[in-house]
Amino acid sequence: MGNLEQTCASLRAQIAATEAQLEGLKRELKIAEQAAADVKAQDTATIIAADERSENGTRKWPLLGEEYKRSCQLKLRSARVLIVGAGGLGCPAALYLAGAGVGTLGLVDGDTVENSNLHRQVLHRSKNVGKFKVDSAIEYLRELNPHPTYVPYRAHLTPQEAPDIFKDYDLILDCTDNPATRYLISDTAVLLGKPLVSASALRTEGQLMVLNYPPRPVGDKSGGPCYRCVFPKPPPANSVVSCADGGILGPVVGTMGVLQALEAIKVITSPAVNSSASPPSLLIFSAYSTPPFRTIRLRARRANCAVCSADASVTLETLKSGSTDYVFFCGVAGLESSLSPEERISPLEFRKKHPTEVSPDGDSIRKEPTIIDVREKVQFDICNLENSINIPISTILSSASVSTNADANAQPSLPSWLPPDVASPASTDPIYVVCRLGNDSQIAVRRLKELGLDLGGQRYVGDIQGGLRAWREQIDPDWPEY
């Protein structure tokens, strides 16, 4: 027994000694690795310093030695590009422009990084959640290429500030996702004579245009069309859906951002443009179509365009003074209050009014009221309220009220997307509409009432205020946040 105890003690002592030796070796390895990193940094600094010197103390060559390995384009090195939006489009565009060696990259964005951004906004990482997107993006870009000058603008673009920001850049990239900002970017680019690469993406589709190219003075018909030339009127406010609300397939927005970078490089490196330049076109991408790309030729500048024609009403003065109201022009103001308080109910009030009763065996014994979820199917499939019906807002908006006869008081014919039990005039069960944030649901309520589903006020039709995000906050903290 004594010999066994001595053997165990001896083994424990050997293990302790070996562990101590291992710790010592780890410390020595760490010191050696740090020393190697310091030497490498010093060597890099020496190489860069040597690149910057010549016999008379000035730089002998226009690019640094390392930059010649990255790109030999002097035009790229001297170019100044402004990217408005550091999200799904701006991230891949900035990534490839920085990698190509563009000399100055400005990034405009007032948003911060969220976890829901990470699947498609490839410059941002989990550790940067909560940071300004421009700071997160520049942190990554500097690791990719430390030579360009990166200029952050940590605020959303405004008409008053846009001209002062744009004037220092050669080319603008519109990487935003709302019409008001798109018109502002295009107008400012035209008024300052800057070419514009504009892209958009939603769900599985994207569009790309190079606008105001060639950039001619206002009134010059040989100049390229602007955003207002292509879309003189903004889309209906209730049809505008952002990537966050409508969903987006990451590689789709990535494809469009990469194409923006490609078009930007083509504009920067091409010879001076003239009136014989390639005609403007709209590139349409659809991930599930064959072929996925098609091109539509665009018209030249409109003779009555509000910004680039001889009779333009939008000027730098109207921008800076605020008299050009882009929010009013696009009709997106007041969306949150489009329903009266009586037509809205909070998730907490809904649950109090319609509690879920459960029998001893665990089965629900109370019928839930009619709940119409107007998110797109891809979002509905991620998570949905029990017994809810999915009717996408795009389906609701695509149908128009059509009266069955000439009687002005006749009820409009009911569309096929309405389930029979919901459309039945015999049913007086309340109808609640829900979406992700509580915006589309208000539009849907108005549409359902136009169709007469409220039976002249006898049947309640309203929305769940704040949508499923509020449902998560007030009712179910385990509800998926996307």
CSV table of C-alpha atoms in Angstrom, one decimal:
chain,number,residue,atom,x,y,z
A,1,MET,CA,0.0,0.0,0.0
A,2,GLY,CA,2.8,2.4,0.9
A,3,ASN,CA,4.6,1.7,-2.4
A,4,LEU,CA,1.4,2.6,-4.4
A,5,GLU,CA,1.0,5.9,-2.5
A,6,GLN,CA,4.6,6.8,-3.2
A,7,THR,CA,4.1,6.0,-6.9
A,8,CYS,CA,1.0,8.2,-7.0
A,9,ALA,CA,2.8,11.1,-5.3
A,10,SER,CA,5.8,10.7,-7.6
A,11,LEU,CA,3.5,10.9,-10.7
A,12,ARG,CA,1.6,13.9,-9.4
A,13,ALA,CA,5.0,15.7,-8.8
A,14,GLN,CA,6.1,14.8,-12.4
A,15,ILE,CA,2.8,16.1,-13.8
A,16,ALA,CA,3.1,19.4,-11.8
A,17,ALA,CA,6.6,19.8,-13.1
A,18,THR,CA,5.6,19.1,-16.7
A,19,GLU,CA,2.7,21.6,-16.4
A,20,ALA,CA,5.0,24.3,-15.1
A,21,GLN,CA,7.5,23.6,-17.9
A,22,LEU,CA,4.6,23.8,-20.4
A,23,GLU,CA,3.5,27.2,-19.0
A,24,GLY,CA,7.0,28.5,-19.3
A,25,LEU,CA,7.3,27.4,-22.9
A,26,LYS,CA,4.0,29.1,-23.7
A,27,ARG,CA,5.2,32.4,-22.2
A,28,GLU,CA,8.5,32.1,-24.2
A,29,LEU,CA,6.4,31.5,-27.4
A,30,LYS,CA,4.2,34.5,-26.8
A,31,ILE,CA,7.3,36.7,-26.2
A,32,ALA,CA,8.9,35.4,-29.4
A,33,GLU,CA,5.7,35.9,-31.5
A,34,GLN,CA,5.4,39.5,-30.2
A,35,ALA,CA,9.1,40.2,-31.1
A,36,ALA,CA,8.5,38.8,-34.6
A,37,ALA,CA,5.5,40.9,-35.1
A,38,ASP,CA,7.4,44.0,-34.0
A,39,VAL,CA,10.2,43.2,-36.4
A,40,LYS,CA,7.7,42.7,-39.2
A,41,ALA,CA,6.1,46.1,-38.4
A,42,GLN,CA,9.4,47.8,-38.4
A,43,ASP,CA,10.4,46.2,-41.7
A,44,THR,CA,7.1,47.4,-43.2
A,45,ALA,CA,7.6,50.9,-42.0
A,46,THR,CA,11.1,50.9,-43.4
A,47,ILE,CA,9.9,49.7,-46.8
A,48,ILE,CA,7.1,52.4,-46.9
A,49,ALA,CA,9.6,55.1,-45.8
A,50,ALA,CA,12.0,53.9,-48.5
A,51,ASP,CA,9.2,54.1,-51.0
A,52,GLU,CA,8.5,57.7,-50.0
A,53,ARG,CA,12.2,58.8,-50.3
A,54,SER,CA,14.3,59.5,-53.4
A,55,GLU,CA,17.8,61.0,-53.8
A,56,ASN,CA,16.5,64.5,-53.3
A,57,GLY,CA,14.2,63.7,-50.4
A,58,THR,CA,10.9,63.6,-52.3
A,59,ARG,CA,8.9,60.7,-53.6
A,60,LYS,CA,10.4,59.3,-56.8
A,61,TRP,CA,7.3,57.4,-58.0
A,62,PRO,CA,3.6,58.4,-57.9
A,63,LEU,CA,2.6,55.2,-56.0
A,64,LEU,CA,4.0,53.4,-53.0
A,65,GLY,CA,5.8,50.1,-53.7
A,66,GLU,CA,3.0,48.1,-52.0
A,67,GLU,CA,0.4,50.0,-54.0
A,68,TYR,CA,1.9,48.9,-57.3
A,69,LYS,CA,1.2,45.3,-56.2
A,70,ARG,CA,-2.4,46.1,-55.4
A,71,SER,CA,-3.2,48.3,-58.4
A,72,CYS,CA,-1.3,50.2,-61.0
A,73,GLN,CA,-4.1,52.7,-61.8
A,74,LEU,CA,-3.0,56.3,-61.1
A,75,LYS,CA,-6.6,57.4,-61.8
A,76,LEU,CA,-7.9,55.2,-59.0
A,77,ARG,CA,-5.3,56.5,-56.6
A,78,SER,CA,-6.3,60.1,-57.3
A,79,ALA,CA,-10.0,59.4,-57.3
A,80,ARG,CA,-12.4,60.6,-54.6
A,81,VAL,CA,-15.5,58.5,-54.2
A,82,LEU,CA,-18.4,59.2,-51.8
A,83,ILE,CA,-20.6,56.3,-50.8
A,84,VAL,CA,-24.0,57.2,-49.2
A,85,GLY,CA,-25.1,54.3,-47.1
A,86,ALA,CA,-22.9,51.8,-45.3
A,87,GLY,CA,-25.4,48.9,-45.4
A,88,GLY,CA,-26.0,46.0,-47.8
A,89,LEU,CA,-25.1,47.9,-50.9
A,90,GLY,CA,-22.4,50.2,-49.5
A,91,CYS,CA,-20.4,47.4,-47.8
A,92,PRO,CA,-19.5,45.4,-50.8
A,93,ALA,CA,-19.1,48.5,-52.9
A,94,ALA,CA,-16.7,50.0,-50.4
A,95,LEU,CA,-14.8,46.7,-50.0
A,96,TYR,CA,-13.9,46.4,-53.7
A,97,LEU,CA,-13.2,50.1,-54.2
A,98,ALA,CA,-10.8,50.1,-51.2
A,99,GLY,CA,-9.2,46.9,-52.5
A,100,ALA,CA,-8.8,48.5,-55.9
A,101,GLY,CA,-6.9,51.4,-54.5
A,102,VAL,CA,-9.3,54.3,-54.7
A,103,GLY,CA,-7.4,57.2,-53.0
A,104,THR,CA,-10.2,58.7,-50.9
A,105,LEU,CA,-13.4,57.0,-49.8
A,106,GLY,CA,-16.1,58.9,-47.9
A,107,LEU,CA,-18.9,57.1,-46.2
A,108,VAL,CA,-22.2,58.7,-45.1
A,109,ASP,CA,-24.5,56.8,-42.7
A,110,GLY,CA,-26.1,57.8,-39.4
A,111,ASP,CA,-27.2,54.2,-38.4
A,112,THR,CA,-25.4,51.8,-36.0
A,113,VAL,CA,-24.7,48.2,-36.5
A,114,GLU,CA,-27.4,45.7,-35.5
A,115,ASN,CA,-27.3,41.9,-35.3
A,116,SER,CA,-29.9,41.7,-38.1
A,117,ASN,CA,-27.5,43.5,-40.4
A,118,LEU,CA,-24.7,41.0,-40.3
A,119,HIS,CA,-26.1,38.4,-42.8
A,120,ARG,CA,-25.8,40.9,-45.7
A,121,GLN,CA,-23.7,43.9,-44.6
A,122,VAL,CA,-20.3,42.2,-45.0
A,123,LEU,CA,-18.0,44.9,-43.5
A,124,HIS,CA,-19.6,44.7,-40.1
A,125,ARG,CA,-18.9,42.1,-37.4
A,126,SER,CA,-20.6,40.9,-34.2
A,127,LYS,CA,-18.1,42.7,-32.0
A,128,ASN,CA,-19.1,46.0,-33.7
A,129,VAL,CA,-22.8,45.8,-32.9
A,130,GLY,CA,-23.8,49.3,-31.5
A,131,LYS,CA,-21.0,51.1,-33.4
A,132,PHE,CA,-21.7,53.6,-36.1
A,133,LYS,CA,-21.7,51.8,-39.4
A,134,VAL,CA,-19.2,54.1,-41.0
A,135,ASP,CA,-16.8,53.5,-38.1
A,136,SER,CA,-17.3,49.7,-38.3
A,137,ALA,CA,-16.8,49.8,-42.1
A,138,ILE,CA,-13.7,51.9,-42.0
A,139,GLU,CA,-12.2,49.6,-39.3
A,140,TYR,CA,-12.5,46.7,-41.7
A,141,LEU,CA,-11.4,48.7,-44.8
A,142,ARG,CA,-8.2,49.8,-43.1
A,143,GLU,CA,-7.3,46.2,-42.4
A,144,LEU,CA,-7.8,45.5,-46.1
A,145,ASN,CA,-5.9,48.5,-47.4
A,146,PRO,CA,-4.4,51.1,-45.1
A,147,HIS,CA,-3.3,53.5,-47.9
A,148,PRO,CA,-6.6,55.2,-48.9
A,149,THR,CA,-7.9,58.2,-47.0
A,150,TYR,CA,-11.2,57.2,-45.3
A,151,VAL,CA,-13.6,60.0,-44.4
A,152,PRO,CA,-16.6,59.1,-42.1
A,153,TYR,CA,-19.8,61.2,-42.0
A,154,ARG,CA,-21.8,59.9,-38.9
A,155,ALA,CA,-25.2,61.3,-39.8
A,156,HIS,CA,-28.0,60.8,-42.3
A,157,LEU,CA,-27.7,63.0,-45.4
A,158,THR,CA,-29.7,66.2,-45.3
A,159,PRO,CA,-30.5,68.7,-48.1
A,160,GLN,CA,-28.7,71.4,-46.2
A,161,GLU,CA,-25.5,69.5,-45.8
A,162,ALA,CA,-25.4,67.4,-49.0
A,163,PRO,CA,-23.9,70.1,-51.3
A,164,ASP,CA,-21.0,70.8,-49.0
A,165,ILE,CA,-20.2,67.1,-48.7
A,166,PHE,CA,-20.6,66.2,-52.4
A,167,LYS,CA,-18.4,69.1,-53.7
A,168,ASP,CA,-15.2,67.4,-52.5
A,169,TYR,CA,-15.8,64.1,-54.5
A,170,ASP,CA,-15.5,63.0,-58.1
A,171,LEU,CA,-18.1,60.3,-58.1
A,172,ILE,CA,-21.2,59.4,-55.9
A,173,LEU,CA,-22.6,56.0,-55.1
A,174,ASP,CA,-26.2,55.8,-53.9
A,175,CYS,CA,-26.4,52.8,-51.6
A,176,THR,CA,-29.6,53.9,-49.7
A,177,ASP,CA,-33.0,52.3,-49.5
A,178,ASN,CA,-35.6,55.0,-49.5
A,179,PRO,CA,-36.9,57.3,-52.3
A,180,ALA,CA,-36.6,60.6,-50.5
A,181,THR,CA,-32.8,60.1,-50.1
A,182,ARG,CA,-32.5,58.9,-53.6
A,183,TYR,CA,-34.0,62.0,-55.1
A,184,LEU,CA,-31.8,64.2,-52.8
A,185,ILE,CA,-28.6,62.4,-53.8
A,186,SER,CA,-29.5,62.6,-57.5
A,187,ASP,CA,-30.4,66.2,-57.4
A,188,THR,CA,-27.3,67.2,-55.6
A,189,ALA,CA,-25.1,65.2,-57.9
A,190,VAL,CA,-26.6,66.9,-61.0
A,191,LEU,CA,-26.4,70.4,-59.6
A,192,LEU,CA,-22.7,69.8,-58.7
A,193,GLY,CA,-21.8,68.0,-61.9
A,194,LYS,CA,-21.0,64.6,-60.3
A,195,PRO,CA,-21.8,61.2,-62.0
A,196,LEU,CA,-23.9,58.9,-59.9
A,197,VAL,CA,-24.0,55.1,-59.7
A,198,SER,CA,-27.3,54.2,-58.2
A,199,ALA,CA,-28.5,50.7,-57.2
A,200,SER,CA,-31.3,49.1,-55.2
A,201,ALA,CA,-32.2,45.6,-54.0
A,202,LEU,CA,-35.2,43.9,-52.4
A,203,ARG,CA,-35.9,40.3,-51.7
A,204,THR,CA,-34.4,38.5,-54.7
A,205,GLU,CA,-34.2,41.4,-57.2
A,206,GLY,CA,-32.0,44.4,-57.9
A,207,GLN,CA,-31.6,47.4,-60.2
A,208,LEU,CA,-28.5,49.4,-61.3
A,209,MET,CA,-28.1,52.7,-63.2
A,210,VAL,CA,-25.3,55.1,-64.0
A,211,LEU,CA,-26.9,58.5,-63.9
A,212,ASN,CA,-25.8,62.0,-64.9
A,213,TYR,CA,-23.2,60.5,-67.1
A,214,PRO,CA,-21.7,62.2,-68.9
A,215,PRO,CA,-22.2,65.0,-66.3
A,216,ARG,CA,-23.2,68.0,-68.3
A,217,PRO,CA,-24.5,71.4,-66.9
A,218,VAL,CA,-28.1,71.9,-66.2
A,219,GLY,CA,-30.0,72.5,-69.4
A,220,ASP,CA,-27.5,70.6,-71.6
A,221,LYS,CA,-29.4,67.9,-73.4
A,222,SER,CA,-26.3,65.9,-74.1
A,223,GLY,CA,-25.9,65.0,-70.5
A,224,GLY,CA,-26.9,61.7,-69.0
A,225,PRO,CA,-30.4,61.4,-67.4
A,226,CYS,CA,-30.9,61.8,-63.6
A,227,TYR,CA,-33.0,59.9,-61.2
A,228,ARG,CA,-36.0,62.3,-61.8
A,229,CYS,CA,-35.7,61.8,-65.5
A,230,VAL,CA,-36.2,58.0,-65.0
A,231,PHE,CA,-38.7,58.4,-62.2
A,232,PRO,CA,-40.4,61.8,-62.4
A,233,LYS,CA,-42.9,60.8,-59.8
A,234,PRO,CA,-42.0,58.8,-56.6
A,235,PRO,CA,-43.7,55.5,-56.0
A,236,PRO,CA,-46.8,55.5,-53.8
A,237,ALA,CA,-45.7,55.8,-50.2
A,238,ASN,CA,-47.6,52.7,-49.1
A,239,SER,CA,-45.7,50.6,-51.7
A,240,VAL,CA,-42.3,51.5,-50.4
A,241,VAL,CA,-40.7,48.6,-48.5
A,242,SER,CA,-37.2,48.6,-47.0
A,243,CYS,CA,-34.9,45.6,-46.9
A,244,ALA,CA,-35.5,45.3,-43.1
A,245,ASP,CA,-39.3,45.1,-43.7
A,246,GLY,CA,-39.5,43.3,-47.0
A,247,GLY,CA,-36.5,41.0,-46.5
A,248,ILE,CA,-33.5,40.5,-48.7
A,249,LEU,CA,-31.3,37.6,-49.8
A,250,GLY,CA,-27.8,38.6,-48.8
A,251,PRO,CA,-26.0,37.6,-52.1
A,252,VAL,CA,-28.6,39.7,-54.1
A,253,VAL,CA,-27.7,42.9,-52.4
A,254,GLY,CA,-24.1,41.9,-52.5
A,255,THR,CA,-24.2,41.4,-56.2
A,256,MET,CA,-25.7,44.8,-56.7
A,257,GLY,CA,-23.0,46.4,-54.5
A,258,VAL,CA,-20.2,44.7,-56.4
A,259,LEU,CA,-21.7,45.9,-59.7
A,260,GLN,CA,-21.8,49.4,-58.3
A,261,ALA,CA,-18.1,49.1,-57.5
A,262,LEU,CA,-17.4,47.8,-61.1
A,263,GLU,CA,-19.4,50.7,-62.7
A,264,ALA,CA,-17.5,53.2,-60.4
A,265,ILE,CA,-14.2,51.8,-61.6
A,266,LYS,CA,-15.3,52.0,-65.2
A,267,VAL,CA,-16.3,55.7,-64.8
A,268,ILE,CA,-13.1,56.6,-63.0
A,269,THR,CA,-10.7,54.9,-65.4
A,270,SER,CA,-12.5,55.5,-68.7
A,271,PRO,CA,-11.3,58.3,-71.1
A,272,ALA,CA,-13.1,61.7,-71.0
A,273,VAL,CA,-16.7,61.0,-71.9
A,274,ASN,CA,-18.4,62.8,-74.8
A,275,SER,CA,-21.8,62.8,-76.4
A,276,SER,CA,-21.0,59.5,-78.2
A,277,ALA,CA,-20.7,57.6,-74.9
A,278,SER,CA,-22.7,54.4,-74.5
A,279,PRO,CA,-26.5,55.2,-74.1
A,280,PRO,CA,-27.8,55.1,-70.5
A,281,SER,CA,-29.4,51.8,-69.4
A,282,LEU,CA,-31.2,50.2,-66.5
A,283,LEU,CA,-29.7,46.8,-65.5
A,284,ILE,CA,-32.3,44.5,-63.9
A,285,PHE,CA,-31.2,41.5,-61.8
A,286,SER,CA,-33.5,38.7,-60.7
A,287,ALA,CA,-31.9,35.8,-58.8
A,288,TYR,CA,-34.5,33.2,-59.9
A,289,SER,CA,-34.9,34.2,-63.5
A,290,THR,CA,-33.1,32.7,-66.5
A,291,PRO,CA,-31.1,34.6,-67.6
A,292,PRO,CA,-30.8,36.6,-64.3
A,293,PHE,CA,-29.7,39.8,-66.0
A,294,ARG,CA,-31.5,42.0,-68.6
A,295,THR,CA,-31.0,45.5,-69.7
A,296,ILE,CA,-33.5,48.3,-70.6
A,297,ARG,CA,-32.3,51.3,-72.5
A,298,LEU,CA,-33.2,54.6,-70.9
A,299,ARG,CA,-34.3,57.8,-72.5
A,300,ALA,CA,-32.1,60.9,-72.5
A,301,ARG,CA,-32.7,63.8,-70.2
A,302,ARG,CA,-36.3,64.9,-70.0
A,303,ALA,CA,-37.1,68.3,-71.5
A,304,ASN,CA,-39.2,69.2,-68.4
A,305,CYS,CA,-37.1,67.6,-65.7
A,306,ALA,CA,-37.3,69.6,-62.4
A,307,VAL,CA,-33.5,69.5,-61.9
A,308,CYS,CA,-31.5,68.9,-65.1
A,309,SER,CA,-33.6,70.8,-67.7
A,310,ALA,CA,-33.3,74.4,-68.7
A,311,ASP,CA,-36.4,75.2,-66.7
A,312,ALA,CA,-35.3,73.5,-63.5
A,313,SER,CA,-37.1,74.4,-60.3
A,314,VAL,CA,-34.7,72.5,-58.0
A,315,THR,CA,-31.5,74.5,-57.3
A,316,LEU,CA,-28.7,74.5,-54.8
A,317,GLU,CA,-30.5,77.4,-53.1
A,318,THR,CA,-33.8,75.5,-52.8
A,319,LEU,CA,-31.8,72.6,-51.3
A,320,LYS,CA,-29.9,74.6,-48.7
A,321,SER,CA,-33.0,76.6,-47.8
A,322,GLY,CA,-35.1,73.6,-47.2
A,323,SER,CA,-37.8,74.7,-49.7
A,324,THR,CA,-37.3,71.4,-51.6
A,325,ASP,CA,-39.0,69.0,-49.2
A,326,TYR,CA,-38.1,65.5,-50.2
A,327,VAL,CA,-40.2,63.8,-47.5
A,328,PHE,CA,-43.3,65.7,-48.5
A,329,PHE,CA,-42.5,65.0,-52.2
A,330,CYS,CA,-42.3,61.3,-51.6
A,331,GLY,CA,-45.4,61.3,-49.4
A,332,VAL,CA,-44.0,59.3,-46.6
A,333,ALA,CA,-44.9,61.6,-43.7
A,334,GLY,CA,-47.4,60.7,-41.1
A,335,LEU,CA,-47.5,56.9,-41.8
A,336,GLU,CA,-47.5,56.1,-38.1
A,337,SER,CA,-50.8,57.9,-37.4
A,338,SER,CA,-52.7,56.8,-40.5
A,339,LEU,CA,-55.3,55.0,-38.2
A,340,SER,CA,-57.3,56.5,-35.4
A,341,PRO,CA,-56.6,55.3,-31.8
A,342,GLU,CA,-59.8,53.3,-31.9
A,343,GLU,CA,-58.6,51.3,-34.9
A,344,ARG,CA,-55.4,50.2,-33.1
A,345,ILE,CA,-54.8,47.9,-30.2
A,346,SER,CA,-51.5,47.1,-28.4
A,347,PRO,CA,-50.3,43.5,-28.0
A,348,LEU,CA,-50.9,43.7,-24.3
A,349,GLU,CA,-54.5,45.0,-24.7
A,350,PHE,CA,-55.1,42.3,-27.4
A,351,ARG,CA,-54.0,39.5,-25.1
A,352,LYS,CA,-56.2,40.9,-22.2
A,353,LYS,CA,-59.2,41.1,-24.5
A,354,HIS,CA,-58.6,37.7,-26.0
A,355,PRO,CA,-56.9,35.6,-23.4
A,356,THR,CA,-55.8,32.1,-24.3
A,357,GLU,CA,-57.6,29.5,-22.1
A,358,VAL,CA,-56.1,26.1,-21.9
A,359,SER,CA,-57.8,22.9,-20.8
A,360,PRO,CA,-56.2,20.5,-18.3
A,361,ASP,CA,-54.9,18.3,-21.1
A,362,GLY,CA,-53.0,21.3,-22.6
A,363,ASP,CA,-55.4,22.0,-25.6
A,364,SER,CA,-56.7,25.5,-26.3
A,365,ILE,CA,-60.4,25.7,-25.6
A,366,ARG,CA,-61.0,29.2,-26.8
A,367,LYS,CA,-61.1,30.2,-30.5
A,368,GLU,CA,-58.7,33.0,-31.4
A,369,PRO,CA,-60.1,36.0,-33.3
A,370,THR,CA,-59.1,36.4,-37.0
A,371,ILE,CA,-55.5,37.6,-37.3
A,372,ILE,CA,-54.2,38.5,-40.7
A,373,ASP,CA,-50.4,38.6,-41.0
A,374,VAL,CA,-49.5,40.9,-43.9
A,375,ARG,CA,-45.7,40.1,-44.0
A,376,GLU,CA,-44.3,38.4,-47.0
A,377,LYS,CA,-44.5,34.6,-46.9
A,378,VAL,CA,-40.7,34.2,-46.4
A,379,GLN,CA,-41.1,36.2,-43.1
A,380,PHE,CA,-44.3,34.5,-42.1
A,381,ASP,CA,-42.6,31.1,-42.4
A,382,ILE,CA,-39.9,32.2,-40.0
A,383,CYS,CA,-42.4,32.8,-37.2
A,384,ASN,CA,-46.2,33.5,-36.9
A,385,LEU,CA,-48.9,33.8,-34.4
A,386,GLU,CA,-51.0,30.7,-33.8
A,387,ASN,CA,-54.0,30.5,-36.2
A,388,SER,CA,-53.0,33.6,-38.1
A,389,ILE,CA,-53.6,33.9,-41.8
A,390,ASN,CA,-50.9,35.1,-44.2
A,391,ILE,CA,-52.0,37.6,-46.8
A,392,PRO,CA,-48.9,39.5,-48.0
A,393,ILE,CA,-49.2,43.3,-48.2
A,394,SER,CA,-48.0,43.0,-51.8
A,395,THR,CA,-51.0,40.9,-52.7
A,396,ILE,CA,-53.4,43.3,-51.0
A,397,LEU,CA,-52.0,46.3,-52.8
A,398,SER,CA,-51.9,44.6,-56.2
A,399,SER,CA,-55.7,44.4,-56.3
A,400,ALA,CA,-58.0,47.3,-56.9
A,401,SER,CA,-61.6,47.8,-55.7
A,402,VAL,CA,-63.9,47.0,-58.6
A,403,SER,CA,-67.7,47.6,-58.3
A,404,THR,CA,-69.9,44.8,-59.6
A,405,ASN,CA,-72.4,47.2,-61.1
A,406,ALA,CA,-73.1,50.9,-61.7
A,407,ASP,CA,-74.7,51.4,-58.3
A,408,ALA,CA,-72.5,53.9,-56.4
A,409,ASN,CA,-73.6,52.4,-53.1
A,410,ALA,CA,-72.8,48.8,-54.1
A,411,GLN,CA,-70.1,47.0,-52.2
A,412,PRO,CA,-66.9,46.4,-54.1
A,413,SER,CA,-66.3,42.9,-55.3
A,414,LEU,CA,-64.2,40.9,-53.0
A,415,PRO,CA,-60.8,39.8,-54.2
A,416,SER,CA,-59.9,36.1,-54.4
A,417,TRP,CA,-57.2,36.3,-51.8
A,418,LEU,CA,-59.7,36.8,-49.0
A,419,PRO,CA,-60.6,33.5,-47.3
A,420,PRO,CA,-64.3,32.7,-47.5
A,421,ASP,CA,-64.9,32.7,-43.8
A,422,VAL,CA,-63.3,36.1,-43.5
A,423,ALA,CA,-65.2,37.6,-46.4
A,424,SER,CA,-68.5,36.1,-45.3
A,425,PRO,CA,-71.0,38.9,-44.3
A,426,ALA,CA,-72.5,36.5,-41.7
A,427,SER,CA,-69.3,36.6,-39.7
A,428,THR,CA,-68.9,39.4,-37.2
A,429,ASP,CA,-65.7,38.2,-35.5
A,430,PRO,CA,-63.2,41.0,-35.2
A,431,ILE,CA,-60.3,41.2,-37.6
A,432,TYR,CA,-56.8,42.1,-36.4
A,433,VAL,CA,-54.0,42.9,-38.8
A,434,VAL,CA,-50.4,42.5,-37.9
A,435,CYS,CA,-47.1,43.1,-39.6
A,436,ARG,CA,-43.4,43.4,-38.4
A,437,LEU,CA,-43.4,47.0,-37.2
A,438,GLY,CA,-47.0,48.2,-37.4
A,439,ASN,CA,-46.8,50.2,-40.7
A,440,ASP,CA,-48.1,47.8,-43.4
A,441,SER,CA,-50.8,46.7,-41.1
A,442,GLN,CA,-52.3,50.2,-41.1
A,443,ILE,CA,-52.4,50.2,-44.9
A,444,ALA,CA,-54.0,46.8,-44.9
A,445,VAL,CA,-56.7,47.9,-42.4
A,446,ARG,CA,-57.7,50.8,-44.7
A,447,ARG,CA,-57.8,48.5,-47.7
A,448,LEU,CA,-60.0,45.9,-45.8
A,449,LYS,CA,-62.4,48.7,-44.8
A,450,GLU,CA,-62.6,49.9,-48.4
A,451,LEU,CA,-63.7,46.4,-49.3
A,452,GLY,CA,-66.5,46.6,-46.8
A,453,LEU,CA,-65.3,44.0,-44.3
A,454,ASP,CA,-66.1,46.2,-41.3
A,455,LEU,CA,-69.8,45.8,-42.3
A,456,GLY,CA,-70.5,49.5,-42.0
A,457,GLY,CA,-68.9,49.7,-38.5
A,458,GLN,CA,-70.7,46.6,-37.1
A,459,ARG,CA,-67.4,44.6,-37.3
A,460,TYR,CA,-64.2,45.6,-35.7
A,461,VAL,CA,-61.2,45.8,-38.2
A,462,GLY,CA,-58.0,47.2,-36.7
A,463,ASP,CA,-54.3,46.6,-36.4
A,464,ILE,CA,-51.9,45.4,-33.6
A,465,GLN,CA,-49.9,48.5,-32.9
A,466,GLY,CA,-46.2,48.2,-33.1
A,467,GLY,CA,-46.5,44.9,-34.9
A,468,LEU,CA,-44.6,41.7,-34.0
A,469,ARG,CA,-41.7,43.7,-32.6
A,470,ALA,CA,-44.1,45.1,-29.9
A,471,TRP,CA,-45.5,41.6,-29.5
A,472,ARG,CA,-42.0,40.4,-28.5
A,473,GLU,CA,-41.6,43.3,-26.1
A,474,GLN,CA,-45.0,43.0,-24.4
A,475,ILE,CA,-46.0,39.4,-24.7
A,476,ASP,CA,-43.4,36.9,-25.8
A,477,PRO,CA,-39.7,37.7,-25.1
A,478,ASP,CA,-38.7,34.5,-26.9
A,479,TRP,CA,-40.3,35.7,-30.2
A,480,PRO,CA,-37.6,35.6,-32.9
A,481,GLU,CA,-36.1,39.0,-33.6
A,482,TYR,CA,-34.9,39.3,-37.2
